[in-house]
């Protein structure tokens, strides 16, 4: 089971990054946090993607991609005195979708010329599918309080699909496109953060991205 969880997380990341329309993105931040205080960062130990007791490939790729995004925004890595701690989460959930049967007027093309056999009828269709979620948390290291969260969610269409550094980098870039601050500044640059070339995903609603 410890081996299976990292593999599922890898599959979830690959599906999220490879989705043709991009993952669904959302983010939020603590308006009471003073983001002007944050200039350095490090990683939570242990990270949420390392629950199996060792550093997974997913973790290393997320760390590398996140480091790129943080440094683009002026943050400096400091293991000894970080202002922010970065954490990751990944999971795959089974979802159920119920598709209602077509309404009776749909069958009006028969025009009364013939009727169905006894006991005829279409019921609702029930489908199950896998949904992958990747989230990145930024935590105030001094207060031990999360101050920003970015989340990407999508269906997992191919659980066997392998991951790559490029796919993870694109996914992390998309998530960080929702991060609206730069190091040492408490003023959000925009509702969705700095412009990110190649960032994918639909716009977040006003209630989920400030």
PDB file of C-alpha atoms in Angstrom:
ATOM      1  CA  UNK A   1       0.000   0.000   0.000  1.00  0.00           C
ATOM      2  CA  UNK A   2       2.875   2.405   0.731  1.00  0.00           C
ATOM      3  CA  UNK A   3       4.153   1.821  -2.819  1.00  0.00           C
ATOM      4  CA  UNK A   4       0.731   2.206  -4.430  1.00  0.00           C
ATOM      5  CA  UNK A   5      -0.013   5.668  -3.027  1.00  0.00           C
ATOM      6  CA  UNK A   6       2.952   7.441  -4.668  1.00  0.00           C
ATOM      7  CA  UNK A   7       2.139   5.731  -7.978  1.00  0.00           C
ATOM      8  CA  UNK A   8      -1.468   6.939  -7.814  1.00  0.00           C
ATOM      9  CA  UNK A   9      -0.236  10.440  -7.040  1.00  0.00           C
ATOM     10  CA  UNK A  10       2.078  10.303 -10.058  1.00  0.00           C
ATOM     11  CA  UNK A  11      -0.799   9.183 -12.261  1.00  0.00           C
ATOM     12  CA  UNK A  12      -2.972  11.992 -10.931  1.00  0.00           C
ATOM     13  CA  UNK A  13      -0.317  14.578 -11.705  1.00  0.00           C
ATOM     14  CA  UNK A  14       0.183  13.259 -15.224  1.00  0.00           C
ATOM     15  CA  UNK A  15      -3.531  13.332 -15.962  1.00  0.00           C
ATOM     16  CA  UNK A  16      -3.893  16.849 -14.550  1.00  0.00           C
ATOM     17  CA  UNK A  17      -0.993  18.180 -16.582  1.00  0.00           C
ATOM     18  CA  UNK A  18      -1.958  16.340 -19.767  1.00  0.00           C
ATOM     19  CA  UNK A  19      -5.643  17.255 -19.882  1.00  0.00           C
ATOM     20  CA  UNK A  20      -6.430  18.925 -23.233  1.00  0.00           C
ATOM     21  CA  UNK A  21      -8.520  21.687 -21.654  1.00  0.00           C
ATOM     22  CA  UNK A  22      -6.281  22.114 -18.620  1.00  0.00           C
ATOM     23  CA  UNK A  23      -7.119  21.316 -15.007  1.00  0.00           C
ATOM     24  CA  UNK A  24      -9.700  23.239 -12.998  1.00  0.00           C
ATOM     25  CA  UNK A  25      -7.756  25.714 -10.852  1.00  0.00           C
ATOM     26  CA  UNK A  26      -8.681  27.494  -7.670  1.00  0.00           C
ATOM     27  CA  UNK A  27      -6.805  29.407  -5.007  1.00  0.00           C
ATOM     28  CA  UNK A  28      -7.292  31.473  -1.883  1.00  0.00           C
ATOM     29  CA  UNK A  29      -5.155  33.452   0.539  1.00  0.00           C
ATOM     30  CA  UNK A  30      -5.401  34.840   4.042  1.00  0.00           C
ATOM     31  CA  UNK A  31      -6.201  38.566   3.743  1.00  0.00           C
ATOM     32  CA  UNK A  32      -4.924  39.101   7.293  1.00  0.00           C
ATOM     33  CA  UNK A  33      -1.433  37.817   6.419  1.00  0.00           C
ATOM     34  CA  UNK A  34       1.322  40.387   5.863  1.00  0.00           C
ATOM     35  CA  UNK A  35       2.845  39.148   2.603  1.00  0.00           C
ATOM     36  CA  UNK A  36       5.388  41.987   2.656  1.00  0.00           C
ATOM     37  CA  UNK A  37       7.211  40.040   5.406  1.00  0.00           C
ATOM     38  CA  UNK A  38       7.821  37.025   3.217  1.00  0.00           C
ATOM     39  CA  UNK A  39      11.139  36.897   1.374  1.00  0.00           C
ATOM     40  CA  UNK A  40      12.516  33.405   1.993  1.00  0.00           C
ATOM     41  CA  UNK A  41      11.107  29.888   1.859  1.00  0.00           C
ATOM     42  CA  UNK A  42      11.846  26.232   2.536  1.00  0.00           C
ATOM     43  CA  UNK A  43       9.850  22.995   2.463  1.00  0.00           C
ATOM     44  CA  UNK A  44       7.736  21.358   5.157  1.00  0.00           C
ATOM     45  CA  UNK A  45       9.358  18.226   6.599  1.00  0.00           C
ATOM     46  CA  UNK A  46       8.047  15.719   5.827  1.00  0.00           C
ATOM     47  CA  UNK A  47       6.115  16.868   2.782  1.00  0.00           C
ATOM     48  CA  UNK A  48       2.557  15.658   2.272  1.00  0.00           C
ATOM     49  CA  UNK A  49       3.625  13.683  -0.818  1.00  0.00           C
ATOM     50  CA  UNK A  50       6.217  11.757   1.208  1.00  0.00           C
ATOM     51  CA  UNK A  51       3.888   9.923   3.589  1.00  0.00           C
ATOM     52  CA  UNK A  52       5.320   6.592   2.465  1.00  0.00           C
ATOM     53  CA  UNK A  53       8.502   7.432   4.374  1.00  0.00           C
ATOM     54  CA  UNK A  54      10.779   8.425   1.490  1.00  0.00           C
ATOM     55  CA  UNK A  55      11.097  11.201  -1.073  1.00  0.00           C
ATOM     56  CA  UNK A  56       9.105  10.225  -4.159  1.00  0.00           C
ATOM     57  CA  UNK A  57       9.789  11.229  -7.764  1.00  0.00           C
ATOM     58  CA  UNK A  58       6.664  13.338  -7.609  1.00  0.00           C
ATOM     59  CA  UNK A  59       8.002  15.221  -4.600  1.00  0.00           C
ATOM     60  CA  UNK A  60      11.353  15.947  -6.243  1.00  0.00           C
ATOM     61  CA  UNK A  61       9.673  17.209  -9.405  1.00  0.00           C
ATOM     62  CA  UNK A  62       7.224  19.358  -7.459  1.00  0.00           C
ATOM     63  CA  UNK A  63      10.086  20.831  -5.428  1.00  0.00           C
ATOM     64  CA  UNK A  64      12.105  21.654  -8.531  1.00  0.00           C
ATOM     65  CA  UNK A  65       9.162  23.267 -10.335  1.00  0.00           C
ATOM     66  CA  UNK A  66       8.061  25.177  -7.234  1.00  0.00           C
ATOM     67  CA  UNK A  67      11.584  26.487  -6.675  1.00  0.00           C
ATOM     68  CA  UNK A  68      11.524  27.917 -10.199  1.00  0.00           C
ATOM     69  CA  UNK A  69       8.185  29.617  -9.579  1.00  0.00           C
ATOM     70  CA  UNK A  70       9.172  31.019  -6.177  1.00  0.00           C
ATOM     71  CA  UNK A  71      12.479  32.409  -7.445  1.00  0.00           C
ATOM     72  CA  UNK A  72      10.699  33.999 -10.414  1.00  0.00           C
ATOM     73  CA  UNK A  73       8.787  35.976  -7.799  1.00  0.00           C
ATOM     74  CA  UNK A  74      11.900  37.028  -5.924  1.00  0.00           C
ATOM     75  CA  UNK A  75      11.831  34.500  -3.065  1.00  0.00           C
ATOM     76  CA  UNK A  76      15.119  33.018  -1.829  1.00  0.00           C
ATOM     77  CA  UNK A  77      15.518  29.475  -0.572  1.00  0.00           C
ATOM     78  CA  UNK A  78      16.629  29.429   3.072  1.00  0.00           C
ATOM     79  CA  UNK A  79      16.465  26.138   4.919  1.00  0.00           C
ATOM     80  CA  UNK A  80      17.622  27.711   8.200  1.00  0.00           C
ATOM     81  CA  UNK A  81      15.434  30.831   8.345  1.00  0.00           C
ATOM     82  CA  UNK A  82      12.437  30.566   6.000  1.00  0.00           C
ATOM     83  CA  UNK A  83       9.555  33.016   6.158  1.00  0.00           C
ATOM     84  CA  UNK A  84       7.338  30.587   4.222  1.00  0.00           C
ATOM     85  CA  UNK A  85       7.114  26.816   4.237  1.00  0.00           C
ATOM     86  CA  UNK A  86       5.914  25.015   1.088  1.00  0.00           C
ATOM     87  CA  UNK A  87       3.876  21.818   1.292  1.00  0.00           C
ATOM     88  CA  UNK A  88       2.333  19.548  -1.356  1.00  0.00           C
ATOM     89  CA  UNK A  89      -0.661  17.240  -1.406  1.00  0.00           C
ATOM     90  CA  UNK A  90      -1.787  14.699  -4.015  1.00  0.00           C
ATOM     91  CA  UNK A  91      -4.645  12.234  -4.047  1.00  0.00           C
ATOM     92  CA  UNK A  92      -6.950  10.261  -6.328  1.00  0.00           C
ATOM     93  CA  UNK A  93     -10.641   9.909  -5.423  1.00  0.00           C
ATOM     94  CA  UNK A  94     -13.397   7.801  -6.967  1.00  0.00           C
ATOM     95  CA  UNK A  95     -16.378   9.905  -8.007  1.00  0.00           C
ATOM     96  CA  UNK A  96     -19.863   8.912  -9.141  1.00  0.00           C
ATOM     97  CA  UNK A  97     -21.859  10.715 -11.806  1.00  0.00           C
ATOM     98  CA  UNK A  98     -25.534  10.059 -12.527  1.00  0.00           C
ATOM     99  CA  UNK A  99     -26.767  10.905 -16.039  1.00  0.00           C
ATOM    100  CA  UNK A 100     -30.583  11.168 -16.088  1.00  0.00           C
ATOM    101  CA  UNK A 101     -32.536   9.316 -18.761  1.00  0.00           C
ATOM    102  CA  UNK A 102     -33.762  11.456 -21.681  1.00  0.00           C
ATOM    103  CA  UNK A 103     -37.174  13.056 -21.035  1.00  0.00           C
ATOM    104  CA  UNK A 104     -40.141  11.375 -22.726  1.00  0.00           C
ATOM    105  CA  UNK A 105     -40.656  14.175 -25.333  1.00  0.00           C
ATOM    106  CA  UNK A 106     -37.351  13.031 -26.856  1.00  0.00           C
ATOM    107  CA  UNK A 107     -39.190  10.032 -28.249  1.00  0.00           C
ATOM    108  CA  UNK A 108     -41.807  12.138 -30.017  1.00  0.00           C
ATOM    109  CA  UNK A 109     -40.281  11.219 -33.393  1.00  0.00           C
ATOM    110  CA  UNK A 110     -42.314   8.018 -33.198  1.00  0.00           C
ATOM    111  CA  UNK A 111     -45.408  10.175 -33.676  1.00  0.00           C
ATOM    112  CA  UNK A 112     -47.709   7.544 -32.146  1.00  0.00           C
ATOM    113  CA  UNK A 113     -47.104   5.059 -34.963  1.00  0.00           C
ATOM    114  CA  UNK A 114     -45.853   2.444 -32.554  1.00  0.00           C
ATOM    115  CA  UNK A 115     -45.247   1.987 -28.872  1.00  0.00           C
ATOM    116  CA  UNK A 116     -42.643   0.206 -26.752  1.00  0.00           C
ATOM    117  CA  UNK A 117     -42.875  -3.358 -25.561  1.00  0.00           C
ATOM    118  CA  UNK A 118     -44.162  -4.184 -22.111  1.00  0.00           C
ATOM    119  CA  UNK A 119     -41.712  -3.272 -19.405  1.00  0.00           C
ATOM    120  CA  UNK A 120     -39.760  -0.940 -21.720  1.00  0.00           C
ATOM    121  CA  UNK A 121     -37.950   1.996 -20.179  1.00  0.00           C
ATOM    122  CA  UNK A 122     -34.584   3.659 -19.869  1.00  0.00           C
ATOM    123  CA  UNK A 123     -33.173   4.301 -16.434  1.00  0.00           C
ATOM    124  CA  UNK A 124     -30.502   6.680 -15.258  1.00  0.00           C
ATOM    125  CA  UNK A 125     -26.918   5.902 -16.245  1.00  0.00           C
ATOM    126  CA  UNK A 126     -24.405   5.751 -13.378  1.00  0.00           C
ATOM    127  CA  UNK A 127     -20.702   6.231 -14.084  1.00  0.00           C
ATOM    128  CA  UNK A 128     -17.679   6.077 -11.829  1.00  0.00           C
ATOM    129  CA  UNK A 129     -14.423   7.858 -12.603  1.00  0.00           C
ATOM    130  CA  UNK A 130     -11.161   8.809 -10.930  1.00  0.00           C
ATOM    131  CA  UNK A 131     -10.489  12.433  -9.983  1.00  0.00           C
ATOM    132  CA  UNK A 132      -6.974  13.640  -9.215  1.00  0.00           C
ATOM    133  CA  UNK A 133      -6.160  16.610  -6.981  1.00  0.00           C
ATOM    134  CA  UNK A 134      -2.825  18.364  -6.544  1.00  0.00           C
ATOM    135  CA  UNK A 135      -2.474  21.221  -4.054  1.00  0.00           C
ATOM    136  CA  UNK A 136       0.364  23.535  -3.047  1.00  0.00           C
ATOM    137  CA  UNK A 137       0.261  25.252   0.355  1.00  0.00           C
ATOM    138  CA  UNK A 138       2.304  28.222   1.545  1.00  0.00           C
ATOM    139  CA  UNK A 139       2.585  28.390   5.337  1.00  0.00           C
ATOM    140  CA  UNK A 140       3.743  31.240   7.565  1.00  0.00           C
ATOM    141  CA  UNK A 141       6.747  29.559   9.220  1.00  0.00           C
ATOM    142  CA  UNK A 142       6.603  31.664  12.381  1.00  0.00           C
ATOM    143  CA  UNK A 143       2.850  31.419  13.011  1.00  0.00           C
ATOM    144  CA  UNK A 144       2.440  27.874  11.604  1.00  0.00           C
ATOM    145  CA  UNK A 145      -0.561  29.153   9.659  1.00  0.00           C
ATOM    146  CA  UNK A 146      -1.385  28.514   5.994  1.00  0.00           C
ATOM    147  CA  UNK A 147      -1.546  31.812   4.099  1.00  0.00           C
ATOM    148  CA  UNK A 148      -2.104  30.633   0.501  1.00  0.00           C
ATOM    149  CA  UNK A 149      -3.370  27.526  -1.233  1.00  0.00           C
ATOM    150  CA  UNK A 150      -3.432  26.648  -4.928  1.00  0.00           C
ATOM    151  CA  UNK A 151      -5.333  23.605  -6.185  1.00  0.00           C
ATOM    152  CA  UNK A 152      -5.640  21.800  -9.526  1.00  0.00           C
ATOM    153  CA  UNK A 153      -8.377  19.185 -10.075  1.00  0.00           C
ATOM    154  CA  UNK A 154      -9.144  16.996 -13.096  1.00  0.00           C
ATOM    155  CA  UNK A 155     -10.393  13.572 -14.109  1.00  0.00           C
ATOM    156  CA  UNK A 156      -7.756  10.842 -14.319  1.00  0.00           C
ATOM    157  CA  UNK A 157      -8.297   9.327 -17.744  1.00  0.00           C
ATOM    158  CA  UNK A 158      -5.291   7.040 -17.809  1.00  0.00           C
ATOM    159  CA  UNK A 159      -4.058   5.726 -14.461  1.00  0.00           C
ATOM    160  CA  UNK A 160      -1.048   4.123 -16.173  1.00  0.00           C
ATOM    161  CA  UNK A 161       0.187   7.342 -17.716  1.00  0.00           C
ATOM    162  CA  UNK A 162       3.700   8.148 -16.512  1.00  0.00           C
ATOM    163  CA  UNK A 163       4.854  11.504 -15.274  1.00  0.00           C
ATOM    164  CA  UNK A 164       7.580  13.829 -16.520  1.00  0.00           C
ATOM    165  CA  UNK A 165       9.438  16.897 -15.308  1.00  0.00           C
ATOM    166  CA  UNK A 166       7.899  18.927 -18.138  1.00  0.00           C
ATOM    167  CA  UNK A 167       4.342  17.917 -17.211  1.00  0.00           C
ATOM    168  CA  UNK A 168       4.880  18.743 -13.530  1.00  0.00           C
ATOM    169  CA  UNK A 169       6.505  22.075 -14.412  1.00  0.00           C
ATOM    170  CA  UNK A 170       3.478  23.016 -16.529  1.00  0.00           C
ATOM    171  CA  UNK A 171       1.066  22.013 -13.783  1.00  0.00           C
ATOM    172  CA  UNK A 172       2.943  23.931 -11.073  1.00  0.00           C
ATOM    173  CA  UNK A 173       3.159  26.964 -13.376  1.00  0.00           C
ATOM    174  CA  UNK A 174      -0.619  26.813 -13.839  1.00  0.00           C
ATOM    175  CA  UNK A 175      -1.191  26.635 -10.072  1.00  0.00           C
ATOM    176  CA  UNK A 176       1.206  29.510  -9.370  1.00  0.00           C
ATOM    177  CA  UNK A 177      -0.516  31.635 -12.007  1.00  0.00           C
ATOM    178  CA  UNK A 178      -3.052  32.087  -9.194  1.00  0.00           C
ATOM    179  CA  UNK A 179      -0.449  33.408  -6.733  1.00  0.00           C
ATOM    180  CA  UNK A 180      -0.747  37.224  -6.697  1.00  0.00           C
ATOM    181  CA  UNK A 181       2.340  38.329  -4.726  1.00  0.00           C
ATOM    182  CA  UNK A 182       6.073  38.845  -5.155  1.00  0.00           C
ATOM    183  CA  UNK A 183       8.701  38.719  -2.413  1.00  0.00           C
ATOM    184  CA  UNK A 184       8.613  41.656  -0.010  1.00  0.00           C
ATOM    185  CA  UNK A 185       5.350  43.091  -1.339  1.00  0.00           C
ATOM    186  CA  UNK A 186       2.003  42.961   0.406  1.00  0.00           C
ATOM    187  CA  UNK A 187       0.053  44.264  -2.577  1.00  0.00           C
ATOM    188  CA  UNK A 188      -1.445  41.639  -4.911  1.00  0.00           C
ATOM    189  CA  UNK A 189      -0.348  42.233  -8.499  1.00  0.00           C
ATOM    190  CA  UNK A 190      -3.617  40.915  -9.943  1.00  0.00           C
ATOM    191  CA  UNK A 191      -6.508  38.636  -8.918  1.00  0.00           C
ATOM    192  CA  UNK A 192      -4.755  35.678 -10.551  1.00  0.00           C
ATOM    193  CA  UNK A 193      -1.107  36.503  -9.925  1.00  0.00           C
ATOM    194  CA  UNK A 194       1.775  37.306 -12.283  1.00  0.00           C
ATOM    195  CA  UNK A 195       1.356  36.381 -15.938  1.00  0.00           C
ATOM    196  CA  UNK A 196       2.609  32.869 -16.628  1.00  0.00           C
ATOM    197  CA  UNK A 197       3.391  31.834 -20.205  1.00  0.00           C
ATOM    198  CA  UNK A 198       1.715  28.540 -20.941  1.00  0.00           C
ATOM    199  CA  UNK A 199      -0.341  28.455 -17.753  1.00  0.00           C
ATOM    200  CA  UNK A 200      -3.527  26.482 -18.319  1.00  0.00           C
ATOM    201  CA  UNK A 201      -6.917  26.259 -16.734  1.00  0.00           C
ATOM    202  CA  UNK A 202     -10.191  28.174 -16.523  1.00  0.00           C
ATOM    203  CA  UNK A 203     -10.411  31.381 -14.531  1.00  0.00           C
ATOM    204  CA  UNK A 204     -11.251  30.947 -10.890  1.00  0.00           C
ATOM    205  CA  UNK A 205     -14.441  32.440  -9.555  1.00  0.00           C
ATOM    206  CA  UNK A 206     -14.218  35.676  -7.515  1.00  0.00           C
ATOM    207  CA  UNK A 207     -14.956  33.705  -4.359  1.00  0.00           C
ATOM    208  CA  UNK A 208     -12.053  31.318  -4.908  1.00  0.00           C
ATOM    209  CA  UNK A 209      -9.330  33.626  -6.191  1.00  0.00           C
ATOM    210  CA  UNK A 210      -8.801  36.952  -4.517  1.00  0.00           C
TER     211      UNK A 210
END
